Coordinates of C-alpha atoms in Angstrom, one line a residue:
M1 CA 5.2 -39.1 103.9
R2 CA 3.8 -36.3 101.8
I3 CA 5.1 -32.8 102.5
S4 CA 2.4 -30.5 103.7
S5 CA 2.4 -26.8 104.8
C6 CA 1.8 -26.2 108.5
C7 CA 2.2 -23.2 110.7
S8 CA 3.7 -25.0 113.6
L9 CA 7.5 -24.6 113.9
F10 CA 7.6 -28.0 115.5
V11 CA 6.5 -29.7 112.3
V12 CA 9.4 -27.9 110.6
L13 CA 11.7 -29.1 113.3
L14 CA 10.6 -32.7 112.6
G15 CA 12.3 -32.4 109.2
L16 CA 15.2 -30.6 110.8
M17 CA 15.9 -33.4 113.3
A18 CA 15.9 -35.8 110.4
L19 CA 18.5 -33.6 108.7
L20 CA 20.7 -33.3 111.8
L21 CA 21.0 -37.1 112.0
L22 CA 22.8 -37.2 108.7
P23 CA 26.7 -37.2 108.8
S24 CA 28.3 -33.7 109.3
S25 CA 31.8 -32.5 108.9
A26 CA 34.6 -32.7 111.4
M27 CA 34.4 -29.0 112.1
A28 CA 30.7 -29.3 112.7
G29 CA 31.1 -32.2 115.0
S30 CA 29.8 -35.7 114.9
N31 CA 26.1 -36.6 115.0
S32 CA 26.3 -37.8 118.6
L33 CA 24.8 -34.4 119.8
E34 CA 21.8 -34.9 117.7
K35 CA 21.3 -38.5 118.7
G36 CA 21.7 -37.5 122.3
L37 CA 19.1 -34.8 122.0
I38 CA 16.7 -37.3 120.4
E39 CA 17.3 -39.9 123.2
D40 CA 16.7 -37.2 125.9
L41 CA 13.4 -36.2 124.2
V42 CA 12.2 -39.8 124.0
A43 CA 13.2 -40.5 127.6
I44 CA 11.5 -37.3 128.9
E45 CA 8.3 -38.2 127.1
K46 CA 8.3 -41.6 128.8
I47 CA 8.8 -40.0 132.2
A48 CA 6.0 -37.5 131.5
I49 CA 3.7 -40.5 130.8
Q50 CA 4.8 -42.2 134.0
I51 CA 4.1 -39.0 136.0
Q52 CA 0.6 -38.8 134.5
Q53 CA -0.2 -42.4 135.5
K54 CA 1.0 -41.9 139.1
Q55 CA -1.0 -38.6 139.3
T56 CA -4.1 -40.6 138.2
E57 CA -3.5 -43.3 140.7
G58 CA -2.7 -40.7 143.5
K59 CA 0.8 -42.0 144.0
S60 CA 4.0 -40.0 144.6
F61 CA 6.1 -39.2 141.5
E62 CA 9.1 -37.6 143.2
S63 CA 11.6 -40.0 141.8
E64 CA 10.2 -39.4 138.2
M65 CA 10.5 -35.7 138.7
Q66 CA 14.2 -36.1 139.6
H67 CA 14.8 -38.0 136.4
F68 CA 12.8 -35.4 134.5
K69 CA 15.0 -32.6 135.8
M70 CA 18.2 -34.4 134.9
R71 CA 16.9 -34.9 131.3
A72 CA 15.8 -31.3 131.0
E73 CA 19.3 -30.2 132.1
A74 CA 20.9 -32.5 129.5
I75 CA 18.7 -31.0 126.8
D76 CA 19.9 -27.5 127.9
V77 CA 23.5 -28.6 127.7
T78 CA 23.0 -30.2 124.2
N79 CA 21.3 -27.1 123.0
L80 CA 24.3 -24.9 124.0
L81 CA 26.6 -27.2 122.1
L82 CA 24.4 -27.2 119.0
G83 CA 24.1 -23.4 119.2
E84 CA 27.9 -23.2 119.0
R85 CA 27.9 -25.6 116.1
Y86 CA 25.4 -23.4 114.3
R87 CA 27.6 -20.4 115.0
L88 CA 30.7 -22.1 113.4
R89 CA 28.6 -23.2 110.4
S90 CA 27.3 -19.7 109.9
E91 CA 30.8 -18.2 109.8
R92 CA 31.8 -20.8 107.1
A93 CA 28.5 -20.2 105.2
R94 CA 29.2 -16.4 105.1
I95 CA 32.4 -17.1 103.2
Q96 CA 30.4 -18.9 100.5
G97 CA 27.4 -16.6 100.6
G98 CA 24.4 -17.1 98.3
S99 CA 22.1 -20.0 99.0
A100 CA 24.5 -21.5 101.5
L101 CA 24.3 -18.5 103.8
E102 CA 20.5 -18.1 103.3
R103 CA 19.8 -21.7 104.1
Q104 CA 22.1 -21.7 107.1
E105 CA 20.5 -18.6 108.6
R106 CA 17.0 -19.9 108.0
M107 CA 17.6 -23.3 109.5
G108 CA 19.4 -21.8 112.5
Q109 CA 16.4 -19.5 113.2
L110 CA 14.0 -22.4 112.9
Y111 CA 16.0 -24.5 115.3
R112 CA 16.2 -21.6 117.8
D113 CA 12.5 -20.8 117.7
A114 CA 11.4 -24.4 118.0
V115 CA 13.8 -25.3 120.9
Q116 CA 12.9 -22.1 122.7
E117 CA 9.3 -23.2 122.9
L118 CA 10.4 -26.6 124.0
R119 CA 12.6 -25.2 126.8
L120 CA 9.8 -22.9 128.0
I121 CA 7.4 -25.8 128.6
L122 CA 10.2 -27.9 130.2
Q123 CA 11.2 -25.0 132.5
Q124 CA 7.5 -24.4 133.4
I125 CA 7.1 -28.0 134.5
V126 CA 10.4 -28.0 136.5
D127 CA 9.8 -24.7 138.3
Q128 CA 6.1 -24.9 139.2
A129 CA 5.0 -26.4 142.6
G130 CA 2.4 -28.6 141.1
V131 CA 2.7 -30.4 137.7
T132 CA -0.6 -30.2 135.7
A133 CA -1.9 -32.7 133.3
T134 CA -2.3 -30.0 130.7
D135 CA 1.4 -29.1 130.8
L136 CA 2.4 -32.8 130.5
E137 CA 0.1 -33.3 127.5
E138 CA 1.4 -30.2 125.8
L139 CA 5.0 -31.4 126.3
Q140 CA 4.2 -34.8 124.8
T141 CA 2.6 -33.1 121.8
I142 CA 5.6 -31.0 121.2
I143 CA 8.1 -33.9 121.5
R144 CA 6.0 -36.0 119.1
Q145 CA 6.2 -33.2 116.5
I146 CA 10.0 -32.9 117.0
V147 CA 11.2 -36.5 117.2
P148 CA 11.3 -38.3 113.8
A149 CA 8.7 -41.0 113.5
K150 CA 10.1 -44.5 113.5
Q151 CA 10.2 -45.8 109.9
S152 CA 8.5 -49.2 109.3
P153 CA 10.4 -51.7 107.2
L154 CA 9.6 -51.4 103.5
L155 CA 8.3 -55.0 103.2
G156 CA 6.0 -54.4 106.1
A157 CA 4.5 -51.3 104.6
L158 CA 3.7 -52.5 101.0
P159 CA 0.0 -52.6 100.2
Y160 CA -0.2 -56.2 99.2
R161 CA -3.6 -57.3 98.1
Q162 CA -5.4 -59.9 96.0
L163 CA -6.4 -58.5 92.7
N164 CA -10.1 -58.9 92.1
Y165 CA -11.2 -57.2 88.9
P166 CA -14.8 -56.6 88.2
P167 CA -16.2 -58.9 85.6
R168 CA -15.8 -57.7 82.0
Q169 CA -17.7 -58.8 78.9
P170 CA -15.7 -59.5 75.7
L171 CA -15.7 -56.8 73.1
Y172 CA -17.4 -58.0 69.9
L173 CA -17.0 -54.8 68.0
P174 CA -15.6 -53.4 65.8
T175 CA -15.1 -56.4 63.5
I176 CA -12.2 -56.5 61.1
T177 CA -10.8 -58.8 58.4
P178 CA -7.3 -60.0 59.3
A179 CA -4.6 -60.7 56.7
Y180 CA -5.1 -64.4 56.9
R181 CA -8.7 -63.9 55.7
D182 CA -7.9 -61.3 53.1
I183 CA -6.4 -62.7 49.8
N184 CA -5.3 -59.1 48.9
A185 CA -3.4 -58.5 52.1
S186 CA 0.1 -57.2 51.6
V187 CA 3.2 -56.9 53.8
V188 CA 4.3 -53.6 55.4
A189 CA 7.7 -52.7 56.9
A190 CA 6.4 -53.0 60.5
D191 CA 5.6 -56.7 59.9
L192 CA 9.3 -57.5 59.8
S193 CA 10.6 -54.9 62.4
G194 CA 11.1 -55.4 66.1
A195 CA 8.3 -54.0 68.3
P196 CA 8.9 -52.5 71.8
E197 CA 7.4 -55.5 73.5
A198 CA 8.7 -57.9 70.8
P199 CA 12.3 -56.8 69.9
V200 CA 14.4 -58.9 67.6
S201 CA 17.1 -59.1 70.3
K202 CA 20.2 -61.2 70.3
D203 CA 18.8 -64.0 72.5
I204 CA 15.7 -64.3 70.3
A205 CA 17.7 -64.3 67.1
V206 CA 20.1 -66.9 68.4
L207 CA 17.2 -69.1 69.4
A208 CA 15.5 -68.7 66.0
Q209 CA 18.8 -69.5 64.3
S210 CA 19.2 -72.7 66.4
L211 CA 15.8 -73.7 65.0
S212 CA 17.2 -73.3 61.5
W213 CA 15.0 -70.2 61.0
S214 CA 12.1 -72.7 60.3
P215 CA 8.6 -71.4 61.0
V216 CA 7.4 -74.9 61.9
A217 CA 10.2 -75.4 64.4
I218 CA 9.7 -71.9 65.9
Y219 CA 6.0 -72.4 66.3
E220 CA 6.4 -75.8 67.9
W221 CA 9.2 -74.6 70.2
V222 CA 7.1 -71.8 71.7
K223 CA 4.0 -74.1 71.9
N224 CA 5.9 -76.9 73.7
N225 CA 8.3 -74.9 75.9
I226 CA 6.3 -71.9 77.2
E227 CA 3.8 -72.5 80.0
T228 CA 0.5 -70.7 79.7
E229 CA -0.5 -68.3 82.5
W230 CA -3.8 -66.5 82.9
Y231 CA -3.9 -62.7 82.9
W232 CA -5.0 -60.0 80.5
G233 CA -2.8 -57.9 78.3
G234 CA 1.0 -57.7 77.7
M235 CA 3.0 -57.9 80.9
K236 CA 6.3 -59.7 80.2
G237 CA 7.0 -59.0 76.5
A238 CA 8.9 -61.4 74.3
E239 CA 12.3 -61.4 76.1
E240 CA 10.9 -61.9 79.6
T241 CA 8.5 -64.6 78.4
L242 CA 11.5 -66.4 76.9
R243 CA 13.6 -66.0 80.1
Q244 CA 10.8 -67.1 82.5
G245 CA 9.5 -69.8 80.2
S246 CA 5.9 -68.8 80.7
G247 CA 3.4 -66.1 79.7
N248 CA -0.2 -65.5 78.7
D249 CA -1.7 -65.4 75.2
A250 CA -0.4 -61.8 74.5
D251 CA 3.1 -62.5 75.8
Q252 CA 3.4 -65.8 74.0
A253 CA 2.2 -64.0 70.9
A254 CA 4.9 -61.4 71.4
L255 CA 7.6 -64.1 71.6
L256 CA 6.2 -65.8 68.5
V257 CA 6.1 -62.6 66.6
A258 CA 9.6 -61.6 67.5
M259 CA 11.0 -65.0 66.6
M260 CA 9.2 -65.1 63.3
R261 CA 10.4 -61.7 62.4
A262 CA 13.9 -62.6 63.4
A263 CA 13.6 -65.4 60.8
N264 CA 12.4 -62.9 58.3
Y265 CA 8.8 -64.0 58.2
P266 CA 6.2 -61.1 58.4
A267 CA 4.1 -61.4 61.6
R268 CA 1.2 -59.6 63.3
Y269 CA -1.0 -59.8 66.4
V270 CA -4.7 -60.7 66.1
R271 CA -7.3 -60.0 68.7
G272 CA -10.7 -61.4 69.0
V273 CA -13.3 -63.3 70.9
V274 CA -12.9 -67.1 70.9
E275 CA -14.7 -70.1 72.3
F276 CA -12.9 -73.2 73.6
F277 CA -13.1 -76.2 71.3
P278 CA -14.4 -78.9 71.4
K279 CA -17.6 -77.8 73.1
D280 CA -17.0 -79.3 76.6
L281 CA -15.4 -78.2 79.8
A282 CA -12.8 -80.9 80.0
K283 CA -10.3 -79.0 77.9
I284 CA -10.7 -75.8 79.9
T285 CA -10.4 -77.7 83.1
N286 CA -7.1 -79.3 82.0
L287 CA -5.7 -76.0 80.7
T288 CA -6.6 -73.9 83.8
G289 CA -6.4 -76.5 86.5
V290 CA -9.8 -75.5 87.8
E291 CA -12.5 -78.3 87.9
N292 CA -15.6 -76.4 89.0
P293 CA -17.2 -74.6 85.9
Q294 CA -18.2 -71.7 88.1
K295 CA -14.7 -71.4 89.5
I296 CA -13.3 -71.2 85.9
G297 CA -15.3 -68.0 85.4
E298 CA -13.9 -66.7 88.8
L299 CA -10.4 -67.4 87.5
F300 CA -11.0 -65.3 84.4
Q301 CA -12.5 -62.5 86.4
R302 CA -9.7 -62.3 89.0
A303 CA -7.2 -62.4 86.1
G304 CA -8.9 -59.5 84.4
I305 CA -9.7 -61.5 81.3
P306 CA -12.9 -60.4 79.6
F307 CA -15.1 -63.5 79.4
E308 CA -18.7 -64.7 79.0
A309 CA -20.2 -68.1 80.0
V310 CA -21.9 -70.2 77.3
M311 CA -25.1 -71.6 78.8
S312 CA -27.2 -74.6 78.1
G313 CA -30.3 -74.2 80.2
L314 CA -29.0 -73.6 83.7
D315 CA -25.6 -75.2 83.0
I316 CA -22.3 -73.7 81.9
V317 CA -21.1 -75.7 79.0
N318 CA -18.3 -73.4 77.7
Y319 CA -16.6 -70.0 77.9
R320 CA -15.9 -67.2 75.5
V321 CA -12.9 -65.1 76.2
E322 CA -11.0 -62.2 74.5
H323 CA -7.8 -63.7 73.2
F324 CA -4.6 -62.8 71.3
W325 CA -3.0 -65.0 68.6
V326 CA -0.6 -64.4 65.7
E327 CA -0.7 -64.4 61.9
V328 CA 2.4 -65.1 59.9
Q329 CA 3.1 -65.0 56.2
V330 CA 4.9 -68.3 55.3
P331 CA 5.5 -70.4 52.2
Y332 CA 2.7 -72.9 52.9
S333 CA 1.2 -74.2 49.7
N334 CA 4.0 -76.5 48.7
Y335 CA 5.5 -77.7 52.0
R336 CA 3.1 -76.4 54.7
G337 CA 5.8 -74.3 56.2
I338 CA 8.5 -77.0 56.4
L339 CA 10.8 -75.5 53.8
S340 CA 11.2 -71.9 52.7
D341 CA 10.6 -71.2 49.1
A342 CA 9.4 -68.2 47.1
Q343 CA 6.2 -69.8 46.1
G344 CA 2.8 -70.2 47.8
K345 CA 3.2 -67.6 50.5
V346 CA 0.1 -67.2 52.6
W347 CA -0.9 -65.5 55.8
L348 CA -1.6 -68.2 58.4
P349 CA -3.1 -67.9 61.9
L350 CA -1.1 -69.5 64.7
D351 CA -1.7 -69.8 68.5
T352 CA 0.6 -71.3 71.1
S353 CA -1.2 -70.5 74.4
I354 CA -4.1 -73.0 74.0
K355 CA -2.3 -76.3 74.4
V356 CA -4.2 -78.9 72.5
T357 CA -2.5 -81.9 74.2
G358 CA -2.9 -80.3 77.6
Y359 CA -1.0 -81.3 80.8
N360 CA -0.3 -84.5 82.7
D361 CA -0.5 -84.5 86.5
N362 CA 2.7 -85.2 88.4
P363 CA 1.6 -86.9 91.7
S364 CA 3.8 -86.8 94.7
P365 CA 5.8 -90.1 95.3
L366 CA 5.3 -89.7 99.0
D367 CA 2.4 -88.6 101.3
L368 CA 4.5 -86.7 103.8
Y369 CA 1.6 -86.0 106.1
S370 CA 1.1 -89.7 106.9
E371 CA 4.7 -90.3 107.8
A372 CA 5.6 -90.4 111.5
G373 CA 8.2 -87.9 112.6
N374 CA 7.6 -85.6 109.5
P375 CA 8.5 -81.9 110.2
L376 CA 5.1 -80.4 109.2
P377 CA 3.4 -80.3 112.6
A378 CA 6.4 -78.6 114.2
L379 CA 7.0 -76.1 111.5
R380 CA 5.1 -73.3 113.1
G381 CA 6.8 -73.7 116.4
D382 CA 10.3 -74.0 114.8
Y383 CA 9.8 -70.8 112.8
L384 CA 8.3 -68.6 115.5
G385 CA 10.4 -70.1 118.3
T386 CA 13.7 -68.5 117.3
T387 CA 15.0 -65.6 115.2
Q388 CA 14.9 -66.5 111.6
V389 CA 16.8 -65.3 108.6
S390 CA 15.0 -67.6 106.2
T391 CA 11.4 -67.5 104.9
P392 CA 8.8 -70.1 106.1
L393 CA 9.0 -71.8 102.7
E394 CA 12.8 -72.0 102.9
L395 CA 12.6 -73.5 106.4
L396 CA 10.0 -76.0 105.2
A397 CA 12.2 -77.1 102.4
T398 CA 15.3 -77.4 104.7
N399 CA 13.5 -79.4 107.4
T400 CA 11.7 -81.6 104.9
Q401 CA 14.9 -82.4 103.1
S402 CA 16.6 -83.3 106.4
F403 CA 13.7 -85.7 107.1
L404 CA 14.0 -87.2 103.6
D405 CA 17.7 -87.7 103.9
L406 CA 17.3 -89.7 107.1
N407 CA 14.2 -91.8 106.0
F408 CA 13.9 -91.7 102.2
T409 CA 17.3 -91.5 100.6
G410 CA 17.2 -90.3 97.1
T411 CA 13.9 -88.4 97.5
F412 CA 14.1 -84.7 97.3
F413 CA 11.8 -81.9 98.4
Q414 CA 11.0 -80.9 94.8
D415 CA 9.8 -84.4 94.2
L416 CA 7.0 -83.9 96.7
L417 CA 5.5 -80.9 95.0
V418 CA 2.4 -81.8 93.0
G419 CA 2.5 -80.2 89.5
K420 CA 1.7 -80.6 85.9
T421 CA 3.8 -81.4 82.8
L422 CA 3.0 -80.0 79.4
V423 CA 2.4 -82.7 76.9
S424 CA 4.5 -81.9 73.8
E425 CA 3.0 -82.0 70.3
N426 CA 5.2 -82.2 67.3
L427 CA 3.3 -82.5 64.0
H428 CA 6.3 -81.1 62.0
I429 CA 3.9 -79.0 59.9
L430 CA 2.1 -75.8 60.5
P431 CA -1.6 -76.4 61.4
A432 CA -4.3 -75.4 58.9
N433 CA -6.7 -74.3 61.6
L434 CA -6.7 -72.7 65.1
Q435 CA -7.4 -74.8 68.2
F436 CA -10.5 -72.8 69.1
K437 CA -13.6 -71.4 67.5
T438 CA -13.3 -67.8 66.4
I439 CA -16.4 -65.9 67.2
T440 CA -15.3 -62.5 66.0
I441 CA -12.0 -60.7 65.2
T442 CA -11.7 -57.1 66.6
G443 CA -8.1 -56.1 66.0
E444 CA -4.9 -56.6 64.0
Y445 CA -1.6 -55.0 65.1
T446 CA 2.0 -54.9 64.2
Q447 CA 2.7 -54.1 67.9
L448 CA 0.5 -54.4 71.0
P449 CA -1.5 -51.2 71.5
D450 CA -0.4 -49.1 74.5
G451 CA -3.7 -49.5 76.2
L452 CA -3.2 -53.3 76.4
I453 CA 0.2 -53.1 78.2
H454 CA 0.7 -53.4 81.9
K455 CA 2.6 -50.3 83.2
A456 CA 4.2 -48.9 86.3
R457 CA 3.9 -45.2 87.2
F458 CA 6.7 -43.6 89.3
Q459 CA 5.6 -40.4 90.9
I460 CA 7.1 -37.8 93.3
P461 CA 5.0 -34.7 94.2
G462 CA 6.7 -31.4 93.5
Q463 CA 6.7 -28.3 95.7
S464 CA 4.6 -26.5 93.2
V465 CA 1.5 -27.6 91.2
E466 CA 3.3 -30.0 89.0
D467 CA 5.0 -33.3 90.1
A468 CA 8.7 -33.3 90.5
L469 CA 8.9 -36.6 88.8
D470 CA 6.2 -38.5 87.0
V471 CA 7.1 -41.2 84.5
T472 CA 5.1 -44.3 83.3
L473 CA 7.0 -47.3 82.0
P474 CA 5.9 -50.6 80.6
V475 CA 6.3 -53.5 83.1
Y476 CA 8.0 -55.7 80.5
G477 CA 10.9 -53.2 80.5
L478 CA 11.2 -53.4 84.3
S479 CA 11.0 -57.1 85.0
N480 CA 14.2 -58.7 86.2
R481 CA 16.0 -55.3 86.3
R482 CA 17.3 -53.1 89.2
I483 CA 15.1 -50.1 89.8
F484 CA 16.2 -47.5 92.3
L485 CA 16.0 -43.9 93.2
S486 CA 19.1 -41.8 93.3
Y487 CA 19.8 -38.1 93.8
E488 CA 22.0 -35.4 92.3
P489 CA 22.6 -31.7 93.1
E490 CA 19.7 -29.6 92.0
T491 CA 21.8 -26.7 90.7
V492 CA 25.4 -25.9 90.0
E493 CA 25.5 -23.9 93.2
D494 CA 24.4 -27.0 95.2
Q495 CA 27.3 -28.9 93.6
E496 CA 29.7 -26.1 94.5
I497 CA 28.5 -26.1 98.1
I498 CA 29.1 -29.9 98.3
N499 CA 32.6 -29.5 96.8
A500 CA 33.4 -26.7 99.3
W501 CA 32.5 -29.0 102.3
G502 CA 34.5 -32.0 100.9
G503 CA 31.7 -34.1 99.6
L504 CA 28.0 -34.8 100.4
D505 CA 28.7 -36.8 103.5
N506 CA 30.5 -33.9 105.0
T507 CA 28.0 -31.2 104.1
P508 CA 25.4 -30.1 106.6
S509 CA 22.3 -31.6 105.0
Y510 CA 20.1 -28.5 105.0
L511 CA 22.7 -26.5 103.0
V512 CA 22.0 -28.4 99.7
H513 CA 19.1 -29.4 97.6
L514 CA 19.0 -32.6 95.7
R515 CA 16.6 -33.7 93.0
P516 CA 15.5 -37.3 92.5
V517 CA 16.8 -39.5 89.6
L518 CA 15.1 -42.7 88.6
L519 CA 17.6 -45.3 87.4
I520 CA 17.1 -48.7 85.8
D521 CA 20.2 -50.9 85.7
D522 CA 22.3 -47.7 86.2
Q523 CA 20.6 -46.0 83.2
R524 CA 19.1 -42.6 83.9
I525 CA 15.4 -42.8 83.0
A526 CA 13.9 -39.6 84.5
V527 CA 15.2 -36.7 86.5
G528 CA 13.1 -34.7 88.9
S529 CA 12.2 -31.1 88.1
D530 CA 12.3 -30.0 91.8
G531 CA 15.0 -30.3 94.4
Y532 CA 14.6 -31.1 98.1
A533 CA 16.7 -30.3 101.2
V534 CA 18.4 -33.5 102.2
G535 CA 16.3 -35.4 104.7
T536 CA 13.0 -33.9 103.6
D537 CA 10.2 -36.4 103.8
F538 CA 8.2 -36.7 100.6
S539 CA 6.0 -39.4 99.0
F540 CA 7.4 -41.7 96.3
S541 CA 4.6 -43.8 94.9
I542 CA 4.8 -46.7 92.4
E543 CA 1.4 -47.4 90.9
L544 CA 0.9 -50.5 88.8
Q545 CA -1.6 -49.9 86.0
S546 CA -3.3 -52.8 84.2
P547 CA -5.1 -52.8 80.9
N548 CA -8.3 -53.2 83.0
G549 CA -8.0 -49.6 84.2
V550 CA -7.3 -50.7 87.8

């Protein structure tokens, strides 16, 4: 929830009650008083609703009023005990002075003012001869402002949605001449250095070494071992593409660039508009897995890939897409990249994401739907009928495997999944041409431009105009890593208060302010500029930003 200013003391008390539920010191007492107060408030609100219903129906509510009075008396008792707790805390805070005393006195006054108004409306309902609907509604409004709202589970609150980018036309301008089309092109230092999205890391260098530092072997390994996915821009980077064994054109290019540079071959990215070759839809169908020509365009659109259909009359016969590939300077004239020598070095264009040989379908060895006694019809009832700790997919896999073990020994759940297998291609030489028709070339980079990288923005609003924390990081640096929000004392004085009370768990929460700290794999990435009282509600947003501007 986002913090907002409000004149009502009860909105302030909403935050206070959240604070009170945090652990306190032994001197201050356990949090059972606060929990008891919350329970009494929730119960008395339910009773008020019951009284309203019986009033509407013209029925007696004498029994409800008795319960109402008992809860009101319990609230009075709890308030007296909490008042004594505040007195003891105030005496201790006076010894510390400074912010501790100021915060203690302010919170104590807020609590007294808010509870006084609550007790007034309770007493008014208990004492008067006739209970009015107005009083009951006012009481419910007050309680709802005081009692902390029930928090929804995080997974139930995430804004999951299907990405549906607007269609984008490929960019045909500006046109440039890449190194592999420029006989005077030279090598610069960045052509051999690691880039943020394509570092020459240990894993990448070890893999390149295992391939004997051969440009042919490196090219064929990436082409034959990395599955092609369809999205626009750099999302995974070289390391995560290697770990996952999949990536789009930009991420496969990043891996190829990193491995070539690890082998000491200058490498760059190239960007342009390409047309699938040969000029028919069979190749695109095999690569994308989408048979309907119109649906292929929808795939590109949803993936955010700039595209344009090539028409023949009213028929779609091909597609043009914006695409990334790589150019590498290798010794090519004598041995076409097989052996490294000092002669005949040329810049050569290479692409690994458009698989020339395509994919073979892997049909299921068994039609499970047609088998009597299969677990599929009962899956819904099995999952919803009892409390589950597994996901529906996990239950499906478990039940299916049990069925297979009884009826088809040696067959496994994974065997039933229809899929595709990439057909390897090993020519043992570097190709002389690209596997697509180049329409135009619009960019040449030693590293992927910032505007073509998927990012995540972490943001926490501040208590002033500026945000307390606002940092944007590339997604390739976050994948497969632990990301969490921690807190630290805002000031030295806050740390001294915590020390004086014997640690944060023993410190009355409203006495200290903490500032947020964003950590990734235990590494401090960003520290908030503002601190908050412990228990304060504030919004923490994570915004995924794609190169499509969405």
